Coordinates of C-alpha atoms and ligand atoms in Angstrom, one line a residue:
X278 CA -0.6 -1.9 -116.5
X279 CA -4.2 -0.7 -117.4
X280 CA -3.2 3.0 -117.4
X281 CA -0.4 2.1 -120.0
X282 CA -2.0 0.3 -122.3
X283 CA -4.7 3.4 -122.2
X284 CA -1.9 5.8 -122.9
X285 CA -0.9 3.6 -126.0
X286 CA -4.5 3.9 -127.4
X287 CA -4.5 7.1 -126.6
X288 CA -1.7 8.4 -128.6
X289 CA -2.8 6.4 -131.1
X290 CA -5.9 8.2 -131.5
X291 CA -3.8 11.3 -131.4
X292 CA -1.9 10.8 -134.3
X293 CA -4.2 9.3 -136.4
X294 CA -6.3 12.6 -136.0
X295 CA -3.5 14.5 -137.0
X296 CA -2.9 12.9 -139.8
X297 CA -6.4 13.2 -140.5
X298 CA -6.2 16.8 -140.3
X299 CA -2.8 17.2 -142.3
X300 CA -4.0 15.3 -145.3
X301 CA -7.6 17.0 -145.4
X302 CA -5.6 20.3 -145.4
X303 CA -3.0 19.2 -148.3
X304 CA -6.5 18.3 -150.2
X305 CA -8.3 20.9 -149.5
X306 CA -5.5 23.7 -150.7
X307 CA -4.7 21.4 -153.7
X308 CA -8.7 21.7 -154.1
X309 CA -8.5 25.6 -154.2
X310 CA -5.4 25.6 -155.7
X311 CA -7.2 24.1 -158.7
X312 CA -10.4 25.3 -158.7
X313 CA -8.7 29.1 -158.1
X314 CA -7.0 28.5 -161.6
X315 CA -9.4 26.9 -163.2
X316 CA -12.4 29.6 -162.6
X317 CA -9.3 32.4 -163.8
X318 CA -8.8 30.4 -167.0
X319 CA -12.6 30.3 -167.4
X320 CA -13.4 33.6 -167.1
X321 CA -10.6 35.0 -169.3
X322 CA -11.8 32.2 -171.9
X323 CA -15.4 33.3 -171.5
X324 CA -15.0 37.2 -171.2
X325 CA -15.7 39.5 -174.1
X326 CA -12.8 40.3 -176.7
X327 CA -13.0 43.6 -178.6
X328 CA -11.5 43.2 -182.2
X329 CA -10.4 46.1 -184.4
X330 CA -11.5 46.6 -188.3
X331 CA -8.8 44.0 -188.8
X332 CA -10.1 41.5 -186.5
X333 CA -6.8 41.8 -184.2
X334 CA -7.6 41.6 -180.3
X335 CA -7.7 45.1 -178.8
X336 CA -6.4 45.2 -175.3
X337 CA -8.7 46.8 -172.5
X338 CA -8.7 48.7 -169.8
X339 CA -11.3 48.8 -167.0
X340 CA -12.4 51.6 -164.8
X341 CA -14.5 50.7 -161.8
X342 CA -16.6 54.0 -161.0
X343 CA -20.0 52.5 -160.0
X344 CA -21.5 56.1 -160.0
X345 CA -19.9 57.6 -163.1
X346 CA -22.8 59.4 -163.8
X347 CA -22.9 61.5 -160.7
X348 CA -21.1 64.6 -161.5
X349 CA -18.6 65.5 -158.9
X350 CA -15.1 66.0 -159.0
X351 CA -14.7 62.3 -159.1
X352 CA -16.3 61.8 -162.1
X353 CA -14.3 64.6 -163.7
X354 CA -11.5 62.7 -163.0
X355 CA -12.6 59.7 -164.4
X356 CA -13.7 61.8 -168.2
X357 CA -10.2 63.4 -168.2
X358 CA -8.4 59.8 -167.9
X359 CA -10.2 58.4 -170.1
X360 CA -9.7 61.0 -172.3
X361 CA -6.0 61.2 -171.8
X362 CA -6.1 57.5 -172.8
X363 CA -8.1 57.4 -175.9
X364 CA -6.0 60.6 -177.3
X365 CA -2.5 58.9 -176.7
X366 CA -3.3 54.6 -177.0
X367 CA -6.1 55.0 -179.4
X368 CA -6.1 51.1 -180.2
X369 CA -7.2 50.4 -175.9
X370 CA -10.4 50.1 -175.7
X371 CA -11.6 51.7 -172.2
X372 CA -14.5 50.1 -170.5
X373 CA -16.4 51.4 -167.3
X374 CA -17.7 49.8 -164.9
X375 CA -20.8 51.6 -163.6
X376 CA -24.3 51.0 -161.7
X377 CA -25.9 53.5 -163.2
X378 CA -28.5 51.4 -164.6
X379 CA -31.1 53.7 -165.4
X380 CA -28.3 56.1 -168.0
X381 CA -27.7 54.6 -171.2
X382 CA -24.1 54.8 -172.4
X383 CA -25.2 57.5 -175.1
X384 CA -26.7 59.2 -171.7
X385 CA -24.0 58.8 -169.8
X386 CA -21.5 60.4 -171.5
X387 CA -23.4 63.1 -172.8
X388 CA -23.8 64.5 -169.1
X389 CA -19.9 64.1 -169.0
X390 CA -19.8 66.7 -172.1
X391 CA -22.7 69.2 -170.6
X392 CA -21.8 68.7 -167.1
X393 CA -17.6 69.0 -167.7
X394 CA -17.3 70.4 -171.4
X395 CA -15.5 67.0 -171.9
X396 CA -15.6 65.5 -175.2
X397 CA -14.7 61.6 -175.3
X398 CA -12.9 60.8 -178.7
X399 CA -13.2 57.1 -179.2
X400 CA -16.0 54.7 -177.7
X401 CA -16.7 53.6 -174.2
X402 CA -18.2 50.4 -173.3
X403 CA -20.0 50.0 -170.3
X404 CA -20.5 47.3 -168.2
X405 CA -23.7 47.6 -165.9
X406 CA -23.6 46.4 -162.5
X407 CA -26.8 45.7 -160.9
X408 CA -26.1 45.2 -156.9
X409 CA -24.2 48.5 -156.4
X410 CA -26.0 48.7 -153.4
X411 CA -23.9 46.1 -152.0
X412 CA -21.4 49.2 -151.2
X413 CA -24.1 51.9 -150.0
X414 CA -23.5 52.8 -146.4
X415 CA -27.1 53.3 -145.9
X416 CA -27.0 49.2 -145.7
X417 CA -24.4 48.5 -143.2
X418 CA -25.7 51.0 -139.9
X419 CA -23.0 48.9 -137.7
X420 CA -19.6 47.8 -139.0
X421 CA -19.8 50.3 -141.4
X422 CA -16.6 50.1 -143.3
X423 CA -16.7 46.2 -143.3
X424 CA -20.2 45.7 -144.5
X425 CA -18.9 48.3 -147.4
X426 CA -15.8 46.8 -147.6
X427 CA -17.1 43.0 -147.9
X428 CA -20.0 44.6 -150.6
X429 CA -17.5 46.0 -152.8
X430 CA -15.8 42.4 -153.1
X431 CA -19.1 41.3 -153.9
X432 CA -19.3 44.6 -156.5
X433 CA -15.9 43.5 -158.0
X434 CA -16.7 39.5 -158.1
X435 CA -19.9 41.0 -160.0
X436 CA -17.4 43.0 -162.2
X437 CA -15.2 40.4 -162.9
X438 CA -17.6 37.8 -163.9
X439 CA -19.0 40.1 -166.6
X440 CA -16.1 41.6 -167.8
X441 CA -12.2 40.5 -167.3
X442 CA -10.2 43.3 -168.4
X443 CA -6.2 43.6 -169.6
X444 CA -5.6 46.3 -166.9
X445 CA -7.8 47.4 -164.0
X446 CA -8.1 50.7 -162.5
X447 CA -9.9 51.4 -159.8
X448 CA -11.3 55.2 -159.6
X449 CA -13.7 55.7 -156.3
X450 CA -11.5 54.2 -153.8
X451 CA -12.6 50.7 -153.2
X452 CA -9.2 48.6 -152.7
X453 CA -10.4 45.7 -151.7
X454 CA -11.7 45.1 -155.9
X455 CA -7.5 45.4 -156.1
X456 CA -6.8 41.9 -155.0
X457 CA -9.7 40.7 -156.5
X458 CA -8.6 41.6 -160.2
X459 CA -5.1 40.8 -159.7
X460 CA -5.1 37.7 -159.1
X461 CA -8.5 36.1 -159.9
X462 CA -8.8 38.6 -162.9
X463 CA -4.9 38.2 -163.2
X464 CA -4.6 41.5 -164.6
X465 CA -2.3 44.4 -163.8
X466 CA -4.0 46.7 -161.2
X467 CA -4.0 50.3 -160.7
X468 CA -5.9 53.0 -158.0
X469 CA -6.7 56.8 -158.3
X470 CA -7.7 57.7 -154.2
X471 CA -9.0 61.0 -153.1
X472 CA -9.9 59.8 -149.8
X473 CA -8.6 57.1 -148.0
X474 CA -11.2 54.6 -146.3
X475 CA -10.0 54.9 -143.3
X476 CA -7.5 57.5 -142.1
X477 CA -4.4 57.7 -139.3
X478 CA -6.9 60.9 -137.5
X479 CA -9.6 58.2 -137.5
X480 CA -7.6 55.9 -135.7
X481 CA -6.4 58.5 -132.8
X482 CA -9.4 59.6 -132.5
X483 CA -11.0 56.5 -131.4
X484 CA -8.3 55.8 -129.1
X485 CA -8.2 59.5 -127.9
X486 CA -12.3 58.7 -127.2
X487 CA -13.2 61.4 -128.6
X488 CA -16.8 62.0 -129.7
X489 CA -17.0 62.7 -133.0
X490 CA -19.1 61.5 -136.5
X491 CA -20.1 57.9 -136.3
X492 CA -19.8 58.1 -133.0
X493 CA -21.6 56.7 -130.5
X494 CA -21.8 57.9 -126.6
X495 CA -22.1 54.7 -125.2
X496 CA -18.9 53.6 -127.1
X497 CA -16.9 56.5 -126.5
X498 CA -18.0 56.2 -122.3
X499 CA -16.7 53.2 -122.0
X500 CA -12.7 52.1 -122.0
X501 CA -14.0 48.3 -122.9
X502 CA -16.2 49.1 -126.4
X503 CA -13.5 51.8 -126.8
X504 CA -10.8 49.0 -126.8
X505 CA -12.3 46.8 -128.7
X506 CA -13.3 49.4 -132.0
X507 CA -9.8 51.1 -131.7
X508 CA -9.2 46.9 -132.5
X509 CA -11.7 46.8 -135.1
X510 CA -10.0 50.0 -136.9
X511 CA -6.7 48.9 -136.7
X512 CA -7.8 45.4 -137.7
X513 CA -9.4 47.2 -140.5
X514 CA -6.6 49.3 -141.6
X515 CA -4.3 46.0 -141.8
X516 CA -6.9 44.5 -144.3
X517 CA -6.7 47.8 -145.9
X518 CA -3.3 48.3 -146.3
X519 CA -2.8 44.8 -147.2
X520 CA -5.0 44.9 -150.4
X521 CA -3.9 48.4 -151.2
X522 CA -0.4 47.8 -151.7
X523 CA -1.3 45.0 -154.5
X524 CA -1.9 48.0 -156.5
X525 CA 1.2 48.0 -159.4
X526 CA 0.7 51.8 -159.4
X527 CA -1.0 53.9 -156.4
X528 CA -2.2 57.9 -157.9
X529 CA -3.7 60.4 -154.8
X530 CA -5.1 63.7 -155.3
X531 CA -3.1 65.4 -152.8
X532 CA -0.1 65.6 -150.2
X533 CA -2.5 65.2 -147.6
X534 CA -4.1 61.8 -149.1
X535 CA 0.0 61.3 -150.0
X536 CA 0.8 60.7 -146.3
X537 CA -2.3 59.2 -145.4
X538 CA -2.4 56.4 -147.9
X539 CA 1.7 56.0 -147.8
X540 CA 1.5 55.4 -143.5
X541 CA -1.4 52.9 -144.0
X542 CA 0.0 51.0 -147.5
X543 CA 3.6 51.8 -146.5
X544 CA 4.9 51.7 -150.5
X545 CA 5.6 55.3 -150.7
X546 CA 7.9 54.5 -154.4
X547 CA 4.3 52.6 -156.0
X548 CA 2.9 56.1 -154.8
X549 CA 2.5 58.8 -156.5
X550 CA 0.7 62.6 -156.4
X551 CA -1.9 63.4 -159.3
X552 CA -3.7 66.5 -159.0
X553 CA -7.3 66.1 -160.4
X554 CA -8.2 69.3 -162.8
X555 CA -9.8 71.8 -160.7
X556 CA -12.6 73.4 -162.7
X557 CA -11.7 77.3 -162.1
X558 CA -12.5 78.5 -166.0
X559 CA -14.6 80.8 -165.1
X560 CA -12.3 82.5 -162.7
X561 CA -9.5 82.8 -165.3
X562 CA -11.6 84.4 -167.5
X563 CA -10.8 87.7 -165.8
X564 CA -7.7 89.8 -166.5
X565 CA -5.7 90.7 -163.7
X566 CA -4.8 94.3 -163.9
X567 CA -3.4 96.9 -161.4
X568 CA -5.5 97.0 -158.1
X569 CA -4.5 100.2 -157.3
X570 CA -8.3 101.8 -157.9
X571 CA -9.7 98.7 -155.5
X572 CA -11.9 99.0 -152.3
X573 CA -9.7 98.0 -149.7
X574 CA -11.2 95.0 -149.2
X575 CA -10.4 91.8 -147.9
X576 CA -13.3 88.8 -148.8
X577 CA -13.9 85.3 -146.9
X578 CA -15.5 82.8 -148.5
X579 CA -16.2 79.5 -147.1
X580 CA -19.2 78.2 -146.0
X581 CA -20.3 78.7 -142.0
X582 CA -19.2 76.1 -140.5
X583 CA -17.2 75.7 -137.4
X584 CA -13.9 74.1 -138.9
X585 CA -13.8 77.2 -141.1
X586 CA -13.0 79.6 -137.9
X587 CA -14.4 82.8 -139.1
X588 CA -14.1 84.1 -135.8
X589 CA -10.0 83.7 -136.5
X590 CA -10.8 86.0 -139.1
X591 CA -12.9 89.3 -137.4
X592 CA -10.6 88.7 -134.4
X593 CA -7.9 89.5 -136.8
X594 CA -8.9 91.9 -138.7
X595 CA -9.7 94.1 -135.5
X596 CA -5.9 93.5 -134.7
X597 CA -5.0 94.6 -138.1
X598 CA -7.1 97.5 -137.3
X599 CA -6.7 98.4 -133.7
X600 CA -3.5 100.8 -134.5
X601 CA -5.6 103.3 -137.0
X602 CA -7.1 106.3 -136.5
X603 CA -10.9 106.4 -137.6
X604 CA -10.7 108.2 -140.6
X605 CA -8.2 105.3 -141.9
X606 CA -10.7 102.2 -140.5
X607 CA -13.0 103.7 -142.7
X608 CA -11.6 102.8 -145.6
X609 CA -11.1 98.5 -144.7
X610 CA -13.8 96.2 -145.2
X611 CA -14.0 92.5 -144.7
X612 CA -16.6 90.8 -146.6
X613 CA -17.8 87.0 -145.2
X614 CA -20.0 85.7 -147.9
X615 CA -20.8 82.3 -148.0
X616 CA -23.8 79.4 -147.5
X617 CA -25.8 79.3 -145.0
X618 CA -27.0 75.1 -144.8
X619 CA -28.6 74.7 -141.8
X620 CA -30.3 76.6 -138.7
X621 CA -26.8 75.6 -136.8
X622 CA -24.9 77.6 -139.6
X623 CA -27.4 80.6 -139.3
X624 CA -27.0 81.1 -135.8
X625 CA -23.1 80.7 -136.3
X626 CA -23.7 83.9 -138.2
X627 CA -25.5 85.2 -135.6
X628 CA -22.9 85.2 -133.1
X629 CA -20.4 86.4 -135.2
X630 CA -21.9 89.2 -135.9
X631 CA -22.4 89.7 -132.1
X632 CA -18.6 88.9 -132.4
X633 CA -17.8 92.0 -134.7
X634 CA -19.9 93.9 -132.8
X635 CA -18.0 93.4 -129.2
X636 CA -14.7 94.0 -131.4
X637 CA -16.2 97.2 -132.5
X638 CA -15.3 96.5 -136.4
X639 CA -19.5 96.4 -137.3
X640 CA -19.0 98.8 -139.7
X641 CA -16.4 97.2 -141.5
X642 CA -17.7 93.7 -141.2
X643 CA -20.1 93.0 -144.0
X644 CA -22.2 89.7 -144.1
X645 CA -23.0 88.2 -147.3
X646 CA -25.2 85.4 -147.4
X647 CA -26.1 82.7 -149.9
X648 CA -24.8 84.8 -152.9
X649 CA -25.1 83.7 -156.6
X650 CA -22.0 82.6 -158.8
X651 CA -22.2 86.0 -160.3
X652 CA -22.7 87.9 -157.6
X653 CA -19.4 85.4 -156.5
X654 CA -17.3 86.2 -159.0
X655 CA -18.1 90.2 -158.8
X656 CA -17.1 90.0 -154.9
X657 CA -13.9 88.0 -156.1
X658 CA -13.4 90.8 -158.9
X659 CA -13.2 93.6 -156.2
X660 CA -11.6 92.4 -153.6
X661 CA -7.7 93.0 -153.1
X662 CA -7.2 90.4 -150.4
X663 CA -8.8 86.5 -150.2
X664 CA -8.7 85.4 -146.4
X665 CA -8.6 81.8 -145.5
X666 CA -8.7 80.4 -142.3
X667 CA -9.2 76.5 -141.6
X668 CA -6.7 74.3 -139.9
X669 CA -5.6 71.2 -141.5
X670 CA -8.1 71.7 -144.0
X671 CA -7.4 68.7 -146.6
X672 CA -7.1 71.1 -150.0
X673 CA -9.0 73.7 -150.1
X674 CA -10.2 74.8 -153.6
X675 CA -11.2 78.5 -152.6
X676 CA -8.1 78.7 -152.0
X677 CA -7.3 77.8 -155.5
X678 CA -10.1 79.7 -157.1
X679 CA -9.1 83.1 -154.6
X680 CA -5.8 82.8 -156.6
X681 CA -7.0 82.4 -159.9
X682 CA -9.4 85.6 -160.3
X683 CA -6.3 87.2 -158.7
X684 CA -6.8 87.9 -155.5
X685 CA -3.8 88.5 -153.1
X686 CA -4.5 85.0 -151.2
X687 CA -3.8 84.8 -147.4
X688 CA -3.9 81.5 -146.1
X689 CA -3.9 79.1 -142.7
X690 CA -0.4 77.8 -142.4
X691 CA -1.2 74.0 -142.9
X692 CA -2.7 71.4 -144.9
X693 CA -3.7 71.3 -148.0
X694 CA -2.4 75.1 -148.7
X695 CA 0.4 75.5 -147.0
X696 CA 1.2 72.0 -148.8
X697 CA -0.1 72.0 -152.3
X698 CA -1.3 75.3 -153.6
X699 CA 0.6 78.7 -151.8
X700 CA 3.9 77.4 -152.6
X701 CA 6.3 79.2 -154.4
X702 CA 6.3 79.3 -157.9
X703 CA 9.3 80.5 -160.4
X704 CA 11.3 80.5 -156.6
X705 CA 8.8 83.9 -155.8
X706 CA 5.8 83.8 -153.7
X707 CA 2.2 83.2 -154.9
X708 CA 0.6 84.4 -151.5
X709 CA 1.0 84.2 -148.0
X710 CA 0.2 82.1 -145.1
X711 CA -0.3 82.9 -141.2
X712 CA -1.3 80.8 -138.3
X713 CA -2.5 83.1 -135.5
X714 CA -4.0 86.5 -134.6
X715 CA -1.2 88.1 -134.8
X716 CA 0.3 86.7 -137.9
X717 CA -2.9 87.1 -139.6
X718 CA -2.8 90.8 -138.8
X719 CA 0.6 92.3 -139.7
X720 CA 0.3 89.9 -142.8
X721 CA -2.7 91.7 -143.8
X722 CA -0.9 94.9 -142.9
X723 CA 2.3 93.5 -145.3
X724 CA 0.2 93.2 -148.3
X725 CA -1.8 96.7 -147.9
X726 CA 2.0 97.8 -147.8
X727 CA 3.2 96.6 -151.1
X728 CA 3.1 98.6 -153.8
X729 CA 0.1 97.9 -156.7
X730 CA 2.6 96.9 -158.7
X731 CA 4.6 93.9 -156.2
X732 CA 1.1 93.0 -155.8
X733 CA 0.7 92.6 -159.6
X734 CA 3.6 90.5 -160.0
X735 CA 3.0 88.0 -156.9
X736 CA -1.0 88.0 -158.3
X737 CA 0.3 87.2 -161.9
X738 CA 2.8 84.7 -160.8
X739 CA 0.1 82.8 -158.3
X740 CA -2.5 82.5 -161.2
X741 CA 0.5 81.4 -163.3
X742 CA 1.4 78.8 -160.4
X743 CA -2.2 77.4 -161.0
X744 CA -1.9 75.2 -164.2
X745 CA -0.3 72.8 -161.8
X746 CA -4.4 71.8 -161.3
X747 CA -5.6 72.4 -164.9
X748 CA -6.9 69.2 -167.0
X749 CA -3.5 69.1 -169.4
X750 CA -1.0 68.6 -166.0
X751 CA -3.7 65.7 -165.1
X752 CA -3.5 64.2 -168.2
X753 CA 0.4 64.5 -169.0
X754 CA 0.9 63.0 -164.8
X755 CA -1.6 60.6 -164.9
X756 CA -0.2 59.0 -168.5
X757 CA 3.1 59.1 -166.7
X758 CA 2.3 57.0 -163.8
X759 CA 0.3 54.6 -165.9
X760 CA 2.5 54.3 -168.5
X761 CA 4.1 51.4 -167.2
X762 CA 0.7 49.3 -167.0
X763 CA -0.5 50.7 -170.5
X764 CA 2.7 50.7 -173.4
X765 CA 3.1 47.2 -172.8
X766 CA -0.6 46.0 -174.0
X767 CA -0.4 48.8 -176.3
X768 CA 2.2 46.7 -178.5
X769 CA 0.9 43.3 -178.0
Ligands
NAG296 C1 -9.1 64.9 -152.9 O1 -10.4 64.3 -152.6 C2 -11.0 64.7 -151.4 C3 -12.3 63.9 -151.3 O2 -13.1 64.0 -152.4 C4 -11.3 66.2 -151.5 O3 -11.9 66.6 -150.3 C5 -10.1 67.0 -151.8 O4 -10.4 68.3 -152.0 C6 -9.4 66.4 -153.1 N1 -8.2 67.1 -153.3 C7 -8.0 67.8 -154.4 C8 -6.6 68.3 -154.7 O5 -8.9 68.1 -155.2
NAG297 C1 -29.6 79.7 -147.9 O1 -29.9 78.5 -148.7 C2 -30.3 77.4 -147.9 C3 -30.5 76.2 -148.8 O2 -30.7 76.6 -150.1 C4 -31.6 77.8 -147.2 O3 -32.1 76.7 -146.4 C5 -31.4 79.0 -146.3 O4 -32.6 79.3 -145.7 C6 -30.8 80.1 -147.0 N1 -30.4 81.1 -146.1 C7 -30.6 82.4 -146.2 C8 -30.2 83.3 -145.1 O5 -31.1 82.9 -147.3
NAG298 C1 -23.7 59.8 -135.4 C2 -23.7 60.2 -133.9 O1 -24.2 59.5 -133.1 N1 -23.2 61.4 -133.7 C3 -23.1 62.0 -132.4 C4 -21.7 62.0 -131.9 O2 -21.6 62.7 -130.7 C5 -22.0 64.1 -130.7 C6 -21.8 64.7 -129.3 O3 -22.3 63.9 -128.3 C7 -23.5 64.1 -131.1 O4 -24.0 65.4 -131.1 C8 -23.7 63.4 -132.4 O5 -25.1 63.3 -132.7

């Protein structure tokens, strides 16, 4: 009797809390609900309008490149879109985000005309952000991609409260401003990436517990803390993907960021390849002419660092060589010329030359180190044959400038060359690629074979093949992909 009456009260009590909890719940969204619309009517309401002479509302569009002032490749990418814009929708009005505080905008983009010879036609405005250290990694030693992550909402939030733009384009890879400006900003949203955050290699290699970069030993030793950050990356690359794919148009600057960015966003028909400009002007400057009255030389050039496997490249080259009699060794060279950073890269360069010597190929081996541009570009001028050895490597621009002051390019079989850049052009070859030893060697054989004047023709057509990275394909593909977001405020 007791226990029943107990039970009664007690299911009582039950219900009443869930009820509680059901209404409180129904407030509380309807509370957010509200509040969300209310703050994205206000700040629309608030923001800044820019009028034309005729006092009719010019529609904008937003860059967020907090160091635009910084001079990389990035930024070159962010002067030729803007560019590209103001030449074909002259009446948008492009603003850029930036927390480059101590530049003034007259500042700012005149280092975008010394630095990049790139002249902006119609005015930028710029909107200074003050907490761009919100996204510095310098802040966050642990949970590094969160802390940067969780800053750059903070960074956008900033953004959006000082500016709220027609269209939003994010241009330094922070896609977690994407969602932001969608829907709080309610804007259409677009993304340039040359580097995803996190990548799918990342990922293995964690649970592969491999010691690597931001590693740490006592992570990697132990199966547990190994568990639980493979968890925190792929918990990471869920929030990743999930605010990348608000993007209404996705832009990457290569095949490899292509199949990175389409496994972890998974909306490979939003997604589409831009090549930035690659600045090789002063390679194309010289003419390509016969090489028949050239050294037989072959020329390496890539920095000293293990991922660059210069020992791939003596270890051929003796191959190449080990069938000649000596008066006809005499005649090859290989040149490695390149930057020395570090004591580590120096002694690298010690052992190979310990390496060469060993193979027997000293005398043909010559090291050059630390050169100038000019003495650069006078190696380039000479040489018949540009080597290139690194696996997987992501692009490779001397790969693209080896081909452009017309050099015979020979490449690793993978990434970003066998990909993107030694790819048949006009259905004929623009170089050639090789994997191991061996390959390396009889290709190198191959092209000492050809006549000057096959050489000439697979030369001309490779520099040809080039424009596919000059600043006029950039601007004609990036338009394209944009034009969706960009015609329809055009006519509003
Ligand atoms: C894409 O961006 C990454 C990171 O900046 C860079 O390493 C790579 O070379 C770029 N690709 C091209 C095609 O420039
Ligand atoms: C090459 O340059 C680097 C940095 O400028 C310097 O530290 C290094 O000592 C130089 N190495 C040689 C061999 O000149
Ligand atoms: C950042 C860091 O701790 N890197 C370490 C990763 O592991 C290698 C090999 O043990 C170390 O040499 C690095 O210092």
């Amino acid at each position: 009797m007791h226990l029943s009456v107990f039970f009664r009260l007690y299911t009582a009590m039950l219900s009443q809390i869930a009820s509680l909890m059901i209404v409180s719940g129904i407030i509380f969204i309807a509370l957010f609900t509200v509040v969300f619309f209310v703050l994205r009517k206000w700040l629309r309401r608030t923001s800044k309008v820019f009028v034309d002479e005729n006092g009719k509302k010019r529609p904008s569009l937003a860059f967020f490149h907090p160091y635009c002032n910084a001079g990389g490749g990035g930024e070159r990418v962010l002067w030729v879109a803007i560019r590209a814009v103001q030449r074909r929708y002259p009446s948008i009005q492009c603003v850029v985000y930036t927390g480059d505080t101590d530049a003034t905008p007259e500042e700012i983009i005149t280092r975008a005309r010394q630095r990049f010879n790139i002249i902006i036609p119609g005015r930028v405005e710029f909107v200074y952000l003050k907490n761009r250290a919100w996204v510095e990694a310098v802040k966050y030693p642990y949970f590094t991609l969160l802390g940067q992550s969780v800053g750059s909402v903070f960074l956008g939030l900033e953004a959006l409260f000082a500016f709220v733009p027609d269209i939003y384009i994010d241009t330094m890879g922070y896609a977690f401003t994407l969602p932001l400006f969608k829907y709080l900003g309610g804007c259409p949203v677009a993304c340039y990436v040359h580097y995803p955050t996190i990548s799918t290699d990342m990922l293995s290699r964690v649970s592969q517990r491999v010691e690597s970069h931001n590693n740490a030993t006592f992570i990697s030793r132990s199966p547990f803390l190994s568990g639980l950050k493979v968890f925190y990356y792929k918990f990471f690359a869920y929030l990743y993907g999930m605010a990348g794919k608000r993007a209404n148009v996705i832009m990457v600057n290569s095949t490899w960021t292509f199949n990175h960015i389409v496994s972890l966003w998974g909306v490979p028909v939003r997604t589409c390849i831009v090549y930035p400009p690659c600045d090789v002007a002063e390679f194309l400057k010289t003419q390509i002419t016969s090489d028949e009255n050239k050294p037989k030389q072959i020329l390496s050039l890539s920095q000293f660092r293990p991922e660059k496997d210069h020992p791939l490249q003596l270890k051929s080259f003796h191959k190449f060589l080990a069938g000649m009699d000596e008066s006809q060794r005499r005649d090859y060279k290989l040149v490695l010329a390149g930057s020395c950073r570090n004591e580590d890269d120096y002694s690298r360069v010690q052992s190979l030359k310990k390496l060469a010597e060993e193979l027997g190929i000293q005398n043909n081996v010559e090291f050059r180190l630390n050169i100038s541009f000019s003495e650069l570009k006078q190696l380039l001028s000479e040489s018949l044959i540009s080597l290139h050895t690194m696996w997987n490597e992501h692009f490779g621009i001397c790969v693209v400038e080896g081909m452009a002051a017309g050099t015979v390019m020979l490449a690793h079989n993978s990434g970003g060359p066998k990909m993107d850049i030694v790819i048949n052009h006009n259905d004929k070859p623009t170089g050639f690629l090789a994997s191991d030893v061996d390959s390396y060697a009889s290709t190198m054989k191959q092209i000492f074979a050809m006549s000057p004047s096959e050489r000439l023709e697979l030369r001309l057509n490779a520099r040809e093949s080039l424009s596919r990275f000059s600043e006029e394909e950039f601007e004609a593909a990036f338009l394209s992909c944009c034009e969706p977001l960009l015609k329809p405020v055009e006519s509003r």
